[in-house]
Short mmCIF file of C-alpha atoms and ligand atoms in Angstrom, two decimals:
data_model
loop_
_atom_site.label_atom_id
_atom_site.label_comp_id
_atom_site.label_asym_id
_atom_site.label_seq_id
_atom_site.Cartn_x
_atom_site.Cartn_y
_atom_site.Cartn_z
CA MET Y 184 0.00 0.00 0.00
CA GLU Y 185 2.82 2.34 0.75
CA GLU Y 186 4.08 1.60 -2.70
CA GLN Y 187 0.73 2.59 -4.21
CA ILE Y 188 0.74 5.92 -2.38
CA LYS Y 189 4.21 6.60 -3.70
CA GLN Y 190 2.97 5.89 -7.21
CA ILE Y 191 0.06 8.32 -6.83
CA GLN Y 192 2.49 10.94 -5.66
CA LYS Y 193 4.77 10.32 -8.60
CA LYS Y 194 1.89 10.38 -11.08
CA PHE Y 195 0.68 13.61 -9.56
CA THR Y 196 4.13 15.20 -9.79
CA ASP Y 197 4.39 14.22 -13.47
CA GLU Y 198 0.96 15.57 -14.27
CA ILE Y 199 1.33 18.87 -12.44
CA ASN Y 200 4.58 19.54 -14.27
CA GLU Y 201 2.70 19.35 -17.54
CA ILE Y 202 0.08 21.90 -16.51
CA SER Y 203 0.25 25.40 -17.90
CA ASP Y 204 -3.15 26.96 -17.17
CA LEU Y 205 -5.33 27.53 -14.15
CA LYS Y 206 -8.31 25.59 -15.45
CA SER Y 207 -6.32 22.37 -15.83
CA LEU Y 208 -4.89 22.91 -12.37
CA THR Y 209 -8.39 23.01 -10.84
CA ASP Y 210 -9.25 19.82 -12.72
CA LEU Y 211 -6.12 18.18 -11.37
CA LYS Y 212 -7.02 19.20 -7.83
CA VAL Y 213 -10.44 17.57 -8.21
CA LYS Y 214 -8.83 14.51 -9.74
CA TYR Y 215 -6.68 13.87 -6.68
CA LEU Y 216 -8.32 15.58 -3.74
CA GLY Y 217 -12.00 15.84 -4.77
CA LYS Y 218 -14.73 13.70 -3.23
CA LYS Y 219 -14.01 10.95 -5.71
CA GLY Y 220 -10.39 11.91 -6.06
CA GLU Y 221 -7.72 9.26 -6.27
CA LEU Y 222 -6.21 10.07 -2.90
CA THR Y 223 -9.60 10.45 -1.22
CA ILE Y 224 -10.69 7.04 -2.37
CA PHE Y 225 -7.46 5.69 -1.04
CA SER Y 226 -8.05 7.27 2.38
CA LYS Y 227 -11.46 5.60 2.53
CA GLN Y 228 -9.76 2.22 2.21
CA MET Y 229 -7.91 2.78 5.50
CA ALA Y 230 -10.55 0.73 7.28
CA THR Y 231 -9.35 -2.32 5.43
CA VAL Y 232 -5.74 -1.80 6.42
CA GLU Y 233 -4.37 -3.93 9.10
CA PRO Y 234 -4.45 -1.96 12.38
CA SER Y 235 -0.76 -2.27 13.11
CA LEU Y 236 0.07 -0.66 9.77
CA ARG Y 237 -2.46 2.15 10.01
CA PRO Y 238 -0.25 4.76 11.75
CA VAL Y 239 2.48 4.41 9.13
CA ILE Y 240 0.11 4.38 6.17
CA GLY Y 241 -1.97 7.19 7.71
CA ALA Y 242 1.11 9.33 8.17
CA LYS Y 243 2.13 8.63 4.59
CA LEU Y 244 -1.31 9.57 3.31
CA THR Y 245 -1.34 12.87 5.24
CA GLU Y 246 2.13 13.66 4.01
CA THR Y 247 1.13 13.02 0.43
CA ARG Y 248 -2.08 15.02 0.77
CA ASN Y 249 -0.10 17.94 2.23
CA LEU Y 250 2.41 17.70 -0.54
CA ILE Y 251 -0.27 17.67 -3.22
CA GLU Y 252 -2.05 20.62 -1.62
CA SER Y 253 1.06 22.74 -1.28
CA SER Y 254 2.20 21.86 -4.82
CA ILE Y 255 -1.16 22.99 -6.14
CA ILE Y 256 -1.01 26.26 -4.17
CA GLU Y 257 2.53 26.83 -5.37
CA LYS Y 258 1.63 26.09 -8.97
CA GLU Y 259 -1.43 28.32 -8.77
CA LYS Y 260 0.76 31.19 -7.64
CA THR Y 261 3.22 30.64 -10.46
CA LEU Y 262 0.46 30.45 -13.07
CA GLN Y 263 -1.24 33.57 -11.76
CA GLU Y 264 2.00 35.51 -11.87
CA ALA Y 265 2.67 34.35 -15.40
CA LYS Y 266 -0.84 35.40 -16.41
CA LEU Y 267 -0.35 38.87 -14.93
CA GLN Y 268 3.03 39.19 -16.55
CA LYS Y 269 1.58 38.29 -19.93
CA LYS Y 270 -1.19 40.84 -19.49
CA LEU Y 271 1.27 43.54 -18.53
CA GLU Y 272 3.41 42.77 -21.51
CA SER Y 273 0.52 42.91 -23.93
CA GLU Y 274 -0.53 46.26 -22.51
CA LYS Y 275 2.92 47.74 -22.54
CA ILE Y 276 3.15 51.27 -23.94
CA ASP Y 277 6.17 51.94 -26.05
CA VAL Y 278 6.90 55.58 -25.41
CA THR Y 279 9.57 55.58 -28.09
CA LEU Y 280 7.04 54.85 -30.88
CA PRO Y 281 6.47 57.80 -33.22
CA SER Y 282 3.21 59.55 -32.33
CA ASN Y 283 0.17 59.82 -34.57
CA LYS Y 284 0.56 62.92 -36.67
CA THR Y 285 -1.88 65.68 -35.75
CA LYS Y 286 -2.91 67.84 -38.64
CA VAL Y 287 -1.94 71.42 -38.08
CA GLY Y 288 -3.85 74.06 -40.00
CA SER Y 289 -2.15 76.78 -41.95
CA LYS Y 290 -2.33 80.50 -41.54
CA HIS Y 291 -5.13 81.99 -43.61
CA PRO Y 292 -3.87 84.23 -46.45
CA LEU Y 293 -5.87 87.12 -45.01
CA ASN Y 294 -4.24 86.73 -41.63
CA ARG Y 295 -0.84 86.64 -43.28
CA VAL Y 296 -1.55 89.96 -44.95
CA ILE Y 297 -3.03 91.49 -41.78
CA GLU Y 298 -0.03 90.42 -39.71
CA GLU Y 299 2.41 91.78 -42.24
CA ILE Y 300 0.61 95.14 -42.29
CA GLU Y 301 0.40 95.26 -38.49
CA ASP Y 302 4.12 94.53 -38.15
CA LEU Y 303 4.96 97.28 -40.59
CA PHE Y 304 2.80 99.97 -39.00
CA VAL Y 305 3.72 99.04 -35.43
CA SER Y 306 7.35 99.44 -36.48
CA MET Y 307 6.43 103.00 -37.55
CA GLY Y 308 4.88 103.80 -34.18
CA TYR Y 309 1.22 103.12 -34.93
CA ASP Y 310 -1.22 101.39 -32.57
CA VAL Y 311 -3.52 98.63 -33.80
CA VAL Y 312 -7.11 99.39 -32.75
CA ASP Y 313 -10.39 97.60 -33.39
CA GLY Y 314 -14.04 98.48 -33.16
CA PRO Y 315 -17.44 96.76 -33.20
CA GLU Y 316 -18.68 95.04 -36.36
CA LEU Y 317 -22.26 95.76 -35.35
CA GLU Y 318 -21.99 99.52 -35.58
CA THR Y 319 -24.34 102.44 -35.14
CA ASP Y 320 -25.40 104.71 -37.98
CA GLU Y 321 -23.77 107.50 -35.98
CA PHE Y 322 -20.26 106.06 -36.08
CA CYS Y 323 -20.45 104.36 -39.45
CA PHE Y 324 -21.73 107.49 -41.21
CA GLU Y 325 -22.82 110.57 -39.26
CA ARG Y 326 -19.60 111.27 -37.41
CA LEU Y 327 -17.76 110.81 -40.70
CA ASN Y 328 -19.59 113.72 -42.22
CA LEU Y 329 -22.27 111.58 -43.85
CA PRO Y 330 -25.54 112.76 -42.32
CA LYS Y 331 -28.75 110.82 -42.90
CA GLY Y 332 -29.89 111.20 -46.50
CA HIS Y 333 -26.40 112.03 -47.80
CA PRO Y 334 -26.10 110.77 -51.39
CA ALA Y 335 -22.64 109.27 -50.79
CA ARG Y 336 -24.30 106.65 -48.60
CA ASP Y 337 -25.52 105.04 -51.82
CA MET Y 338 -22.00 103.80 -52.52
CA GLN Y 339 -22.21 101.45 -49.54
CA ASP Y 340 -25.20 99.15 -49.68
CA SER Y 341 -25.62 98.12 -46.06
CA PHE Y 342 -27.15 95.46 -43.84
CA TYR Y 343 -29.30 97.34 -41.37
CA ILE Y 344 -30.37 95.50 -38.22
CA THR Y 345 -32.59 98.37 -37.04
CA SER Y 346 -32.67 101.90 -38.41
CA GLU Y 347 -29.85 102.77 -35.99
CA TYR Y 348 -27.75 99.59 -36.03
CA LEU Y 349 -26.03 98.06 -39.04
CA LEU Y 350 -23.11 95.82 -39.92
CA ARG Y 351 -20.33 98.31 -40.52
CA THR Y 352 -19.66 98.98 -44.18
CA GLN Y 353 -16.20 100.44 -43.62
CA THR Y 354 -13.48 100.38 -40.99
CA SER Y 355 -13.57 104.19 -41.17
CA ALA Y 356 -16.16 103.81 -38.41
CA VAL Y 357 -13.27 103.25 -35.99
CA GLN Y 358 -11.87 106.73 -36.76
CA ALA Y 359 -14.53 108.58 -34.79
CA ARG Y 360 -14.36 106.07 -31.94
CA ALA Y 361 -10.60 106.48 -31.65
CA MET Y 362 -10.84 110.29 -31.72
CA LEU Y 363 -13.55 110.36 -29.04
CA ALA Y 364 -11.76 107.80 -26.88
CA ASN Y 365 -8.61 109.93 -26.91
CA LYS Y 366 -9.71 112.19 -24.05
CA ASP Y 367 -6.74 114.59 -23.94
CA LYS Y 368 -7.00 115.15 -27.71
CA SER Y 369 -3.36 114.33 -28.26
CA PRO Y 370 -2.03 113.15 -31.64
CA ILE Y 371 -3.26 109.82 -33.00
CA ARG Y 372 -1.51 107.22 -35.11
CA ILE Y 373 -3.56 104.08 -35.62
CA ILE Y 374 -4.45 101.35 -38.04
CA CYS Y 375 -7.70 99.41 -37.74
CA PRO Y 376 -7.92 96.11 -39.59
CA GLY Y 377 -11.24 94.31 -39.46
CA LYS Y 378 -14.32 92.77 -41.04
CA THR Y 379 -16.78 94.88 -43.00
CA TYR Y 380 -20.08 94.03 -44.69
CA ARG Y 381 -21.98 95.14 -47.78
CA ARG Y 382 -24.83 93.74 -49.82
CA GLU Y 383 -22.66 92.48 -52.67
CA ASP Y 384 -21.72 89.08 -54.02
CA ASP Y 385 -19.69 88.37 -57.17
CA ALA Y 386 -16.17 87.22 -58.12
CA THR Y 387 -14.53 90.40 -56.87
CA HIS Y 388 -16.98 91.23 -54.06
CA SER Y 389 -18.29 89.31 -51.11
CA HIS Y 390 -20.96 90.30 -48.58
CA GLN Y 391 -18.26 90.10 -45.97
CA PHE Y 392 -14.79 91.43 -46.61
CA ASN Y 393 -11.90 93.00 -44.75
CA GLN Y 394 -10.46 96.45 -44.71
CA VAL Y 395 -7.67 98.21 -42.97
CA GLU Y 396 -8.00 101.83 -42.05
CA GLY Y 397 -5.22 104.22 -41.20
CA LEU Y 398 -5.56 107.49 -39.32
CA VAL Y 399 -2.96 110.03 -38.31
CA ILE Y 400 -3.83 113.25 -36.50
CA ASP Y 401 -1.19 115.72 -35.48
CA GLU Y 402 -0.03 119.28 -36.07
CA ASP Y 403 1.45 120.13 -39.47
CA ILE Y 404 0.40 116.98 -41.27
CA THR Y 405 0.56 117.34 -45.04
CA LEU Y 406 -0.30 115.35 -48.12
CA ALA Y 407 3.39 114.49 -48.40
CA HIS Y 408 3.10 112.47 -45.17
CA LEU Y 409 0.19 110.56 -46.65
CA LYS Y 410 2.02 109.88 -49.91
CA GLY Y 411 5.19 108.78 -48.16
CA THR Y 412 3.31 106.50 -45.78
CA LEU Y 413 1.31 104.82 -48.56
CA GLU Y 414 4.45 104.38 -50.62
CA VAL Y 415 6.20 102.55 -47.77
CA PHE Y 416 3.03 100.51 -47.16
CA MET Y 417 2.51 99.39 -50.76
CA ARG Y 418 6.18 98.79 -51.52
CA LYS Y 419 6.57 96.60 -48.46
CA LEU Y 420 3.55 94.56 -49.43
CA LEU Y 421 3.75 94.41 -53.21
CA GLY Y 422 7.41 94.96 -53.99
CA GLU Y 423 9.98 97.76 -53.97
CA LYS Y 424 9.32 98.73 -57.59
CA THR Y 425 5.68 99.64 -56.92
CA ASN Y 426 4.72 103.18 -57.89
CA LEU Y 427 1.68 105.11 -56.72
CA ARG Y 428 -0.71 107.38 -58.57
CA PHE Y 429 -3.07 109.74 -56.78
CA ARG Y 430 -6.31 110.56 -58.57
CA PRO Y 431 -8.64 113.22 -57.20
CA SER Y 432 -11.80 111.67 -55.85
CA TYR Y 433 -14.52 112.24 -53.30
CA PHE Y 434 -15.07 110.89 -49.80
CA PRO Y 435 -17.18 112.86 -47.35
CA PHE Y 436 -14.70 112.42 -44.50
CA THR Y 437 -11.62 113.73 -46.33
CA GLU Y 438 -10.81 116.91 -48.21
CA PRO Y 439 -9.06 116.70 -50.57
CA SER Y 440 -9.75 113.02 -51.32
CA TYR Y 441 -7.94 110.58 -53.58
CA GLU Y 442 -8.21 107.19 -55.15
CA VAL Y 443 -4.77 105.69 -55.03
CA ASP Y 444 -3.60 103.33 -57.76
CA VAL Y 445 -0.52 101.12 -57.65
CA SER Y 446 1.52 100.25 -60.71
CA CYS Y 447 0.58 96.78 -61.93
CA PHE Y 448 3.00 94.32 -60.37
CA LYS Y 449 2.21 91.70 -63.00
CA CYS Y 450 3.29 93.71 -66.06
CA ALA Y 451 5.25 96.44 -64.23
CA GLY Y 452 2.95 99.07 -65.70
CA LYS Y 453 3.12 97.96 -69.33
CA GLY Y 454 -0.49 96.86 -69.53
CA CYS Y 455 -1.94 93.36 -69.15
CA ASN Y 456 -5.24 91.64 -68.43
CA LEU Y 457 -4.89 92.11 -64.65
CA CYS Y 458 -4.69 95.90 -64.92
CA LYS Y 459 -7.05 95.95 -67.93
CA GLN Y 460 -4.24 97.30 -70.12
CA THR Y 461 -3.95 100.49 -68.05
CA GLY Y 462 -0.79 99.64 -66.11
CA TRP Y 463 -2.50 100.69 -62.86
CA ILE Y 464 -4.62 98.96 -60.24
CA GLU Y 465 -6.96 100.91 -57.98
CA LEU Y 466 -6.27 99.88 -54.43
CA LEU Y 467 -6.89 102.58 -51.83
CA GLY Y 468 -9.05 105.49 -50.82
CA ALA Y 469 -7.34 108.28 -48.94
CA GLY Y 470 -7.28 111.94 -48.12
CA MET Y 471 -6.75 114.70 -45.59
CA VAL Y 472 -9.17 114.43 -42.66
CA HIS Y 473 -12.13 116.79 -43.20
CA PRO Y 474 -12.30 119.65 -40.65
CA ASN Y 475 -15.92 118.69 -39.90
CA VAL Y 476 -14.80 115.22 -38.86
CA LEU Y 477 -12.12 116.66 -36.58
CA LYS Y 478 -14.60 119.11 -35.04
CA MET Y 479 -17.39 116.55 -34.59
CA ASN Y 480 -15.03 114.26 -32.72
CA GLY Y 481 -13.50 116.83 -30.42
CA TYR Y 482 -10.39 118.03 -32.25
CA ASN Y 483 -9.69 121.66 -33.04
CA PRO Y 484 -9.22 121.86 -36.84
CA GLU Y 485 -7.31 125.14 -36.42
CA LYS Y 486 -4.62 123.31 -34.52
CA TYR Y 487 -4.76 119.78 -35.86
CA GLY Y 488 -4.86 118.15 -39.26
CA GLY Y 489 -4.50 114.61 -40.37
CA PHE Y 490 -4.62 112.03 -43.08
CA ALA Y 491 -6.59 108.84 -43.45
CA PHE Y 492 -6.63 105.91 -45.81
CA GLY Y 493 -8.54 102.72 -46.28
CA THR Y 494 -7.99 99.63 -48.37
CA GLY Y 495 -9.49 96.21 -48.94
CA LEU Y 496 -7.42 93.44 -47.42
CA ASP Y 497 -9.07 90.80 -49.57
CA ARG Y 498 -8.00 92.56 -52.73
CA LEU Y 499 -4.50 92.94 -51.37
CA ALA Y 500 -4.34 89.23 -50.53
CA MET Y 501 -5.71 88.36 -53.98
CA PHE Y 502 -3.05 90.42 -55.72
CA LYS Y 503 -0.29 89.23 -53.48
CA TYR Y 504 -1.09 85.54 -53.92
CA GLY Y 505 -2.68 85.54 -57.36
CA ILE Y 506 -6.13 84.49 -56.11
CA THR Y 507 -8.76 84.88 -58.83
CA ASP Y 508 -12.04 84.74 -56.89
CA MET Y 509 -12.53 86.57 -53.60
CA ARG Y 510 -15.03 83.99 -52.41
CA TYR Y 511 -12.27 81.35 -52.16
CA LEU Y 512 -11.08 83.26 -49.11
CA TYR Y 513 -14.30 82.40 -47.28
CA ARG Y 514 -15.01 78.83 -48.38
CA ASN Y 515 -12.75 77.01 -45.95
CA ASP Y 516 -11.59 74.62 -48.62
CA ILE Y 517 -8.53 72.86 -47.22
CA ARG Y 518 -7.08 72.32 -50.70
CA PHE Y 519 -7.08 76.06 -51.22
CA LEU Y 520 -5.92 77.02 -47.74
CA SER Y 521 -3.08 74.51 -47.44
CA GLN Y 522 -1.29 75.99 -50.46
CA PHE Y 523 -0.19 78.93 -48.35
CA ASP Y 524 1.64 76.61 -45.94
CA GLN Y 525 4.52 76.25 -48.30
CA MET Y 526 4.67 79.93 -49.13
CA ASP Y 527 6.86 82.00 -46.94
CA VAL Y 528 5.97 85.36 -48.32
N1 LIG K 114 -13.92 103.88 -46.27
C1 LIG K 114 -13.68 104.00 -47.69
C2 LIG K 114 -14.40 102.89 -48.43
O1 LIG K 114 -14.70 101.90 -47.81
C3 LIG K 114 -12.21 103.97 -47.97
C4 LIG K 114 -11.52 105.20 -47.46
C5 LIG K 114 -11.39 106.30 -48.29
C6 LIG K 114 -11.04 105.27 -46.19
C7 LIG K 114 -10.77 107.44 -47.86
C8 LIG K 114 -10.40 106.43 -45.73
C9 LIG K 114 -10.27 107.49 -46.60
O2 LIG K 114 -9.92 106.55 -44.52
O3 LIG K 114 -9.66 108.62 -46.15
O4 LIG K 114 -14.62 103.01 -49.58
#
């Protein structure tokens, strides 16, 4: 009988060595120690053992049972550790792997132009100022010497919200705000880039567009200051060879007023389809600030004078980058926008 117990122990040792998962280990436990397990059955046969041999056999049985139990506990521990290890390995994060590429947008051509203009004017001592896009009739027109019913209002077809509020049609609206806000009536040097709105929609116009306004108020300001400033402005943006042409024009807020043309940068003034064979492209409105505007906004026209100018940023961007339809600027088409990534101009 002792021999048989030894054999069970040996068989068990062989079998447990083969086991590599927890489920089989549980089965093995049942096989040996369960109610009908091999060792259990053996224990039940003790009654048939000769009494003098019982203590020895009994001790052997207990020893074997203990050995089987502890082997199973040991094995269970090993298997559980291995399982955990495997799980940890499969979940391992490799921090050295290259990351997923995030798509980074590109700077909008309009913002490129605005930033370039801001940099230039700030370097000349100007402040960058903005104003509300939902503007009052007072600031958009009246304080710029365009009283209600003035015929020059017809040039700017507007989106009125009420009879007093409208979407501003020009950044000139910021002029009066800046003059009024400057309480001590000291000199002013500002540019105001921003969105403007008119009831228009074709290849060269959009209901929303962008302008930049410039305003300088000081003593002894002359037309020469205006010309010099616009020359620096346009040459920086469109190339050093750019020439300017001032044509007399009319704006209610300036006197005298001018339309300012730049020499065509495509044909250098020779005449092409871009400049409609004239060699010139109309780009800005400008003039010397009207005394009425100074007076209305708290400046003494006897002491102060000034110049102002305004231009369309969309048109500037179109010329600068060769964009043929203004509406591309507002369509958010990634194929269009991403082209400017590669351009460092
Ligand atoms: N605000 C004018 C427009 O939108 C442009 C303009 C002309 C602005 C003359 C000025 C200026 O400041 O002096 O057509």
